[in-house]
Amino acid sequence: MAKGPELFSDIGKKPKDLLTRDYSSDQKFSVSTFSAAGVALTSTAVKQGGLSTGDVAALYVYKKNLFNVKVDTESNISTTLTFTEILPSTNAIASFKIPDYNSGKFEVQYFHDHATLTAAAALSQSPAIDFTATLGTPTIAFGAEAGYDTSSGNLSKYTAGISVTKPDAYASVILGDKGDTIKASYVHYLDQLRRSAAVAEITRRFSTNENTFTVGGSYAVDHLTLVKAKLSNHGKLGALIQHELIPKSLVTISGEVDTKALDKNPRFGLAIALKP
């Protein structure tokens, strides 16, 4: 692939992952195995409140093409097919779910040294069509997204964003919800491996004059243990600790407390992921 700007969907993803990834209030257990044929199998069980769910996913890679199938306890079958380099610098992704046949989607991604383009369409009688375009370099990127509803003939969404990437920092600004919200975020990395970082994000909704501000960060205690924390202006304080038991196998304990309502019970989560 050409080494150009990031996809529009990746603008703002780094700070978002730091503030949301691995935080959970559920109990989750997953085990991954690999067959001799090269198929990766992952079994997952999740307990949320009094409800327990599970799924089994299979991932097969053939000549850089990915075939992913997931079956859950409600008999839903989700399939994603990713074909890389079907044309120069082009990916094609098809996804669908059975028995929800209207959930099908087909996407084409094109990568260039100074641009990335995507087009996606729902596989239904009145498909919604999404387009994104990003111009720039791996250091700075300007992008926009538009969604068109073929049934009504109207734009269903339009979004614009900019990102700046440096070796020790990342910043992004996104104007979304048809111009009703603006989100600015910044990440500063404290080590070369980018495991220790500080992050800040502010969102302004113009229609309600509401501001949401969140700060957080991650700190690598050692090469096996990572600690993360975050705090919003609404008083939500979250923290987690993640430890690598054996190579590629992680245990994560997370919690959240509402500092403005200490009478409420805090929320706790536990995730264990075992890989060979």
mmCIF file of C-alpha atoms in Angstrom:
data_model
loop_
_atom_site.group_PDB
_atom_site.id
_atom_site.type_symbol
_atom_site.label_atom_id
_atom_site.label_comp_id
_atom_site.label_asym_id
_atom_site.label_seq_id
_atom_site.Cartn_x
_atom_site.Cartn_y
_atom_site.Cartn_z
ATOM 1 C CA MET A 1 0.000 0.000 0.000
ATOM 2 C CA ALA A 2 1.062 3.586 -0.591
ATOM 3 C CA LYS A 3 2.322 5.404 2.449
ATOM 4 C CA GLY A 4 -0.144 8.260 2.413
ATOM 5 C CA PRO A 5 -2.564 9.858 4.898
ATOM 6 C CA GLU A 6 -4.679 7.782 7.233
ATOM 7 C CA LEU A 7 -8.242 6.758 6.444
ATOM 8 C CA PHE A 8 -10.896 9.248 7.502
ATOM 9 C CA SER A 9 -12.251 6.686 9.979
ATOM 10 C CA ASP A 10 -8.845 6.704 11.706
ATOM 11 C CA ILE A 11 -8.843 10.461 12.373
ATOM 12 C CA GLY A 12 -9.179 10.834 16.153
ATOM 13 C CA LYS A 13 -8.907 7.078 16.731
ATOM 14 C CA LYS A 14 -5.698 7.219 18.779
ATOM 15 C CA PRO A 15 -7.055 9.451 21.576
ATOM 16 C CA LYS A 16 -10.391 7.628 21.489
ATOM 17 C CA ASP A 17 -8.667 4.264 22.019
ATOM 18 C CA LEU A 18 -6.675 5.643 24.938
ATOM 19 C CA LEU A 19 -9.870 6.861 26.626
ATOM 20 C CA THR A 20 -12.125 3.880 25.881
ATOM 21 C CA ARG A 21 -10.189 0.758 24.906
ATOM 22 C CA ASP A 22 -10.067 -2.031 27.540
ATOM 23 C CA TYR A 23 -12.407 -0.149 29.917
ATOM 24 C CA SER A 24 -15.314 -2.434 30.748
ATOM 25 C CA SER A 25 -17.917 -3.230 33.389
ATOM 26 C CA ASP A 26 -18.463 -6.796 32.142
ATOM 27 C CA GLN A 27 -16.832 -10.131 32.821
ATOM 28 C CA LYS A 28 -15.206 -11.394 29.640
ATOM 29 C CA PHE A 29 -13.188 -14.539 28.961
ATOM 30 C CA SER A 30 -11.682 -15.457 25.586
ATOM 31 C CA VAL A 31 -9.421 -18.246 24.370
ATOM 32 C CA SER A 32 -7.639 -18.277 21.012
ATOM 33 C CA THR A 33 -6.151 -21.295 19.255
ATOM 34 C CA PHE A 34 -4.568 -21.922 15.870
ATOM 35 C CA SER A 35 -5.183 -24.978 13.711
ATOM 36 C CA ALA A 36 -2.644 -26.705 11.501
ATOM 37 C CA ALA A 37 -4.469 -25.291 8.453
ATOM 38 C CA GLY A 38 -3.736 -21.756 9.615
ATOM 39 C CA VAL A 39 -7.189 -20.934 10.967
ATOM 40 C CA ALA A 40 -7.309 -18.806 14.113
ATOM 41 C CA LEU A 41 -10.234 -19.741 16.387
ATOM 42 C CA THR A 42 -11.385 -17.487 19.233
ATOM 43 C CA SER A 43 -14.070 -18.459 21.742
ATOM 44 C CA THR A 44 -15.512 -15.644 23.853
ATOM 45 C CA ALA A 45 -17.915 -15.644 26.804
ATOM 46 C CA VAL A 46 -19.312 -12.387 28.247
ATOM 47 C CA LYS A 47 -21.406 -11.857 31.364
ATOM 48 C CA GLN A 48 -23.123 -8.488 31.606
ATOM 49 C CA GLY A 49 -25.321 -8.147 34.657
ATOM 50 C CA GLY A 50 -27.438 -11.275 34.711
ATOM 51 C CA LEU A 51 -27.111 -11.893 30.970
ATOM 52 C CA SER A 52 -24.500 -14.247 29.520
ATOM 53 C CA THR A 53 -23.578 -14.360 25.843
ATOM 54 C CA GLY A 54 -20.855 -15.975 23.791
ATOM 55 C CA ASP A 55 -19.498 -16.430 20.300
ATOM 56 C CA VAL A 56 -16.954 -18.381 18.295
ATOM 57 C CA ALA A 57 -14.926 -16.604 15.596
ATOM 58 C CA ALA A 58 -12.716 -18.077 12.887
ATOM 59 C CA LEU A 59 -10.114 -16.075 10.970
ATOM 60 C CA TYR A 60 -8.337 -17.448 7.909
ATOM 61 C CA VAL A 61 -5.667 -15.625 5.912
ATOM 62 C CA TYR A 62 -4.993 -16.683 2.325
ATOM 63 C CA LYS A 63 -2.493 -14.697 0.228
ATOM 64 C CA LYS A 64 -3.138 -11.518 2.282
ATOM 65 C CA ASN A 65 -6.911 -11.986 1.956
ATOM 66 C CA LEU A 66 -8.866 -12.307 5.216
ATOM 67 C CA PHE A 67 -11.944 -14.448 5.841
ATOM 68 C CA ASN A 68 -13.626 -13.853 9.192
ATOM 69 C CA VAL A 69 -16.732 -15.715 10.401
ATOM 70 C CA LYS A 70 -18.400 -15.349 13.814
ATOM 71 C CA VAL A 71 -21.290 -17.344 15.282
ATOM 72 C CA ASP A 72 -22.932 -16.196 18.520
ATOM 73 C CA THR A 73 -25.284 -17.785 21.029
ATOM 74 C CA GLU A 74 -28.311 -16.148 19.363
ATOM 75 C CA SER A 75 -27.570 -18.058 16.132
ATOM 76 C CA ASN A 76 -26.368 -14.956 14.281
ATOM 77 C CA ILE A 77 -23.641 -15.566 11.715
ATOM 78 C CA SER A 78 -21.445 -12.563 10.889
ATOM 79 C CA THR A 79 -19.051 -12.772 7.963
ATOM 80 C CA THR A 80 -16.395 -10.310 6.778
ATOM 81 C CA LEU A 81 -14.333 -10.873 3.645
ATOM 82 C CA THR A 82 -11.340 -8.611 3.019
ATOM 83 C CA PHE A 83 -9.558 -8.743 -0.339
ATOM 84 C CA THR A 84 -6.302 -6.797 -0.528
ATOM 85 C CA GLU A 85 -4.654 -5.577 -3.698
ATOM 86 C CA ILE A 86 -7.427 -6.819 -6.017
ATOM 87 C CA LEU A 87 -6.336 -3.748 -7.953
ATOM 88 C CA PRO A 88 -3.163 -1.736 -7.270
ATOM 89 C CA SER A 89 -3.442 -0.013 -3.855
ATOM 90 C CA THR A 90 -7.081 -1.102 -3.481
ATOM 91 C CA ASN A 91 -8.919 -3.132 -0.834
ATOM 92 C CA ALA A 92 -12.438 -4.529 -1.023
ATOM 93 C CA ILE A 93 -14.402 -5.471 2.095
ATOM 94 C CA ALA A 94 -17.739 -7.318 2.091
ATOM 95 C CA SER A 95 -19.675 -7.992 5.281
ATOM 96 C CA PHE A 96 -23.083 -9.467 6.037
ATOM 97 C CA LYS A 97 -25.017 -11.084 8.845
ATOM 98 C CA ILE A 98 -27.431 -14.004 8.755
ATOM 99 C CA PRO A 99 -30.428 -13.951 9.243
ATOM 100 C CA ASP A 100 -30.386 -10.110 9.023
ATOM 101 C CA TYR A 101 -29.837 -9.937 5.279
ATOM 102 C CA ASN A 102 -30.295 -6.145 5.172
ATOM 103 C CA SER A 103 -27.099 -5.747 7.245
ATOM 104 C CA GLY A 104 -24.894 -6.475 4.237
ATOM 105 C CA LYS A 105 -22.282 -3.883 3.278
ATOM 106 C CA PHE A 106 -19.655 -3.567 0.567
ATOM 107 C CA GLU A 107 -16.721 -1.147 0.818
ATOM 108 C CA VAL A 108 -13.845 -0.223 -1.476
ATOM 109 C CA GLN A 109 -10.716 1.491 -0.146
ATOM 110 C CA TYR A 110 -8.115 3.190 -2.338
ATOM 111 C CA PHE A 111 -4.700 4.298 -1.043
ATOM 112 C CA HIS A 112 -2.417 6.848 -2.686
ATOM 113 C CA ASP A 113 0.738 8.666 -1.591
ATOM 114 C CA HIS A 114 -1.291 11.833 -0.961
ATOM 115 C CA ALA A 115 -4.889 10.614 -0.636
ATOM 116 C CA THR A 116 -7.145 7.841 0.623
ATOM 117 C CA LEU A 117 -10.655 7.305 -0.724
ATOM 118 C CA THR A 118 -13.445 4.973 0.389
ATOM 119 C CA ALA A 119 -16.931 4.200 -0.875
ATOM 120 C CA ALA A 120 -19.352 1.943 0.978
ATOM 121 C CA ALA A 121 -22.890 0.838 0.160
ATOM 122 C CA ALA A 122 -25.435 -1.128 2.134
ATOM 123 C CA LEU A 123 -26.630 -4.236 0.319
ATOM 124 C CA SER A 124 -30.357 -3.518 0.517
ATOM 125 C CA GLN A 125 -33.181 -2.361 -1.747
ATOM 126 C CA SER A 126 -32.687 1.291 -0.732
ATOM 127 C CA PRO A 127 -28.977 1.396 0.059
ATOM 128 C CA ALA A 128 -27.264 4.098 2.050
ATOM 129 C CA ILE A 129 -24.017 5.149 0.398
ATOM 130 C CA ASP A 130 -21.051 6.604 2.301
ATOM 131 C CA PHE A 131 -18.030 8.361 0.817
ATOM 132 C CA THR A 132 -14.836 9.504 2.523
ATOM 133 C CA ALA A 133 -11.762 11.294 1.236
ATOM 134 C CA THR A 134 -8.536 12.219 3.002
ATOM 135 C CA LEU A 135 -5.774 14.368 1.521
ATOM 136 C CA GLY A 136 -2.302 14.993 2.888
ATOM 137 C CA THR A 137 0.656 13.025 4.150
ATOM 138 C CA PRO A 138 1.329 10.638 7.056
ATOM 139 C CA THR A 139 2.114 13.791 9.095
ATOM 140 C CA ILE A 140 -0.937 15.952 8.357
ATOM 141 C CA ALA A 141 -4.261 14.910 6.880
ATOM 142 C CA PHE A 142 -7.503 16.703 5.946
ATOM 143 C CA GLY A 143 -10.597 14.594 5.445
ATOM 144 C CA ALA A 144 -14.353 14.612 4.918
ATOM 145 C CA GLU A 145 -17.186 12.104 5.015
ATOM 146 C CA ALA A 146 -20.669 12.197 3.489
ATOM 147 C CA GLY A 147 -23.584 9.782 3.633
ATOM 148 C CA TYR A 148 -26.384 9.684 1.056
ATOM 149 C CA ASP A 149 -29.767 8.070 1.712
ATOM 150 C CA THR A 150 -31.075 6.818 -1.629
ATOM 151 C CA SER A 151 -34.621 6.307 -0.293
ATOM 152 C CA SER A 152 -35.080 9.969 0.710
ATOM 153 C CA GLY A 153 -32.528 11.541 -1.613
ATOM 154 C CA ASN A 154 -30.968 13.490 1.267
ATOM 155 C CA LEU A 155 -27.563 13.619 2.888
ATOM 156 C CA SER A 156 -27.758 11.502 6.041
ATOM 157 C CA LYS A 157 -24.481 12.821 7.462
ATOM 158 C CA TYR A 158 -21.478 14.966 6.694
ATOM 159 C CA THR A 159 -18.310 15.251 8.737
ATOM 160 C CA ALA A 160 -14.922 16.928 8.357
ATOM 161 C CA GLY A 161 -11.672 16.437 10.233
ATOM 162 C CA ILE A 162 -7.967 17.160 10.409
ATOM 163 C CA SER A 163 -5.162 15.278 12.129
ATOM 164 C CA VAL A 164 -1.493 16.017 12.826
ATOM 165 C CA THR A 165 0.872 13.165 13.641
ATOM 166 C CA LYS A 166 4.353 13.598 15.104
ATOM 167 C CA PRO A 167 6.750 11.052 16.637
ATOM 168 C CA ASP A 168 5.813 12.110 20.166
ATOM 169 C CA ALA A 169 2.321 13.596 19.712
ATOM 170 C CA TYR A 170 -1.001 13.330 17.886
ATOM 171 C CA ALA A 171 -3.772 15.928 17.539
ATOM 172 C CA SER A 172 -7.120 15.926 15.744
ATOM 173 C CA VAL A 173 -10.198 18.109 15.289
ATOM 174 C CA ILE A 174 -13.489 16.672 13.985
ATOM 175 C CA LEU A 175 -16.624 18.627 13.025
ATOM 176 C CA GLY A 176 -19.487 16.134 13.064
ATOM 177 C CA ASP A 177 -23.228 15.544 13.491
ATOM 178 C CA LYS A 178 -23.925 17.767 10.475
ATOM 179 C CA GLY A 179 -21.934 20.596 12.045
ATOM 180 C CA ASP A 180 -23.589 20.356 15.460
ATOM 181 C CA THR A 181 -20.554 19.057 17.367
ATOM 182 C CA ILE A 182 -16.839 19.735 17.317
ATOM 183 C CA LYS A 183 -14.330 17.462 19.015
ATOM 184 C CA ALA A 184 -10.672 18.293 19.635
ATOM 185 C CA SER A 185 -8.220 15.789 21.088
ATOM 186 C CA TYR A 186 -4.515 15.610 21.828
ATOM 187 C CA VAL A 187 -2.152 12.791 22.801
ATOM 188 C CA HIS A 188 1.410 13.226 24.013
ATOM 189 C CA TYR A 189 3.577 10.098 24.138
ATOM 190 C CA LEU A 190 6.053 9.746 26.961
ATOM 191 C CA ASP A 191 8.163 6.886 25.615
ATOM 192 C CA GLN A 192 9.321 5.569 22.265
ATOM 193 C CA LEU A 193 7.052 2.509 22.425
ATOM 194 C CA ARG A 194 4.015 4.798 22.958
ATOM 195 C CA ARG A 195 2.814 2.763 25.943
ATOM 196 C CA SER A 196 2.950 5.737 28.326
ATOM 197 C CA ALA A 197 0.918 8.741 27.198
ATOM 198 C CA ALA A 198 -1.261 11.644 28.312
ATOM 199 C CA VAL A 199 -4.517 12.429 26.492
ATOM 200 C CA ALA A 200 -7.150 15.177 26.549
ATOM 201 C CA GLU A 201 -10.410 15.453 24.639
ATOM 202 C CA ILE A 202 -13.055 18.181 24.555
ATOM 203 C CA THR A 203 -16.416 18.018 22.765
ATOM 204 C CA ARG A 204 -18.759 20.961 22.182
ATOM 205 C CA ARG A 205 -22.398 20.443 21.119
ATOM 206 C CA PHE A 206 -23.694 23.715 19.705
ATOM 207 C CA SER A 207 -27.414 22.910 19.827
ATOM 208 C CA THR A 208 -27.356 22.400 23.607
ATOM 209 C CA ASN A 209 -24.287 24.497 24.529
ATOM 210 C CA GLU A 210 -22.947 21.393 26.279
ATOM 211 C CA ASN A 211 -19.230 20.814 26.791
ATOM 212 C CA THR A 212 -17.643 17.470 27.670
ATOM 213 C CA PHE A 213 -14.010 17.403 28.731
ATOM 214 C CA THR A 214 -12.041 14.242 29.478
ATOM 215 C CA VAL A 215 -8.407 13.788 30.480
ATOM 216 C CA GLY A 216 -6.558 10.547 30.940
ATOM 217 C CA GLY A 217 -3.434 8.618 30.269
ATOM 218 C CA SER A 218 -1.564 5.360 30.360
ATOM 219 C CA TYR A 219 1.621 4.388 32.171
ATOM 220 C CA ALA A 220 3.791 1.346 31.530
ATOM 221 C CA VAL A 221 4.861 0.107 34.968
ATOM 222 C CA ASP A 222 7.124 -2.411 33.223
ATOM 223 C CA HIS A 223 7.096 -4.369 29.972
ATOM 224 C CA LEU A 224 4.316 -6.615 31.310
ATOM 225 C CA THR A 225 2.041 -4.211 33.205
ATOM 226 C CA LEU A 226 0.062 -1.192 31.993
ATOM 227 C CA VAL A 227 -2.052 1.207 34.072
ATOM 228 C CA LYS A 228 -4.656 3.575 32.603
ATOM 229 C CA ALA A 229 -6.942 6.226 34.120
ATOM 230 C CA LYS A 230 -9.409 8.867 32.925
ATOM 231 C CA LEU A 231 -11.624 11.579 34.424
ATOM 232 C CA SER A 232 -14.427 13.587 32.792
ATOM 233 C CA ASN A 233 -15.935 16.909 33.819
ATOM 234 C CA HIS A 234 -19.133 14.972 34.624
ATOM 235 C CA GLY A 235 -17.282 13.290 37.490
ATOM 236 C CA LYS A 236 -16.788 9.847 35.941
ATOM 237 C CA LEU A 237 -13.463 8.410 37.117
ATOM 238 C CA GLY A 238 -12.200 5.232 35.461
ATOM 239 C CA ALA A 239 -9.060 3.173 35.915
ATOM 240 C CA LEU A 240 -7.653 -0.165 34.840
ATOM 241 C CA ILE A 241 -4.621 -2.355 35.233
ATOM 242 C CA GLN A 242 -3.553 -4.782 32.518
ATOM 243 C CA HIS A 243 -0.940 -7.495 33.007
ATOM 244 C CA GLU A 244 0.560 -9.936 30.523
ATOM 245 C CA LEU A 245 0.466 -13.291 32.315
ATOM 246 C CA ILE A 246 2.301 -15.143 29.579
ATOM 247 C CA PRO A 247 3.266 -13.855 26.108
ATOM 248 C CA LYS A 248 0.131 -12.513 24.319
ATOM 249 C CA SER A 249 -2.177 -13.524 27.210
ATOM 250 C CA LEU A 250 -3.670 -10.596 29.130
ATOM 251 C CA VAL A 251 -5.740 -10.068 32.250
ATOM 252 C CA THR A 252 -7.440 -6.682 32.649
ATOM 253 C CA ILE A 253 -9.206 -5.364 35.755
ATOM 254 C CA SER A 254 -11.107 -2.102 35.329
ATOM 255 C CA GLY A 255 -13.451 0.041 37.374
ATOM 256 C CA GLU A 256 -15.476 3.233 37.210
ATOM 257 C CA VAL A 257 -16.913 5.456 39.936
ATOM 258 C CA ASP A 258 -19.150 8.524 39.746
ATOM 259 C CA THR A 259 -17.412 11.066 41.980
ATOM 260 C CA LYS A 260 -20.559 13.232 41.962
ATOM 261 C CA ALA A 261 -22.727 10.364 43.227
ATOM 262 C CA LEU A 262 -20.590 8.382 45.649
ATOM 263 C CA ASP A 263 -23.698 6.680 47.040
ATOM 264 C CA LYS A 264 -23.924 4.676 43.798
ATOM 265 C CA ASN A 265 -22.056 1.406 43.581
ATOM 266 C CA PRO A 266 -18.873 1.531 41.477
ATOM 267 C CA ARG A 267 -18.711 -0.575 38.338
ATOM 268 C CA PHE A 268 -16.044 -3.252 37.899
ATOM 269 C CA GLY A 269 -14.970 -5.349 34.943
ATOM 270 C CA LEU A 270 -12.689 -8.326 34.387
ATOM 271 C CA ALA A 271 -11.323 -9.524 31.057
ATOM 272 C CA ILE A 272 -9.052 -12.513 30.477
ATOM 273 C CA ALA A 273 -7.669 -13.208 26.999
ATOM 274 C CA LEU A 274 -5.567 -16.334 26.509
ATOM 275 C CA LYS A 275 -3.525 -16.898 23.344
ATOM 276 C CA PRO A 276 -0.990 -19.629 22.563
#
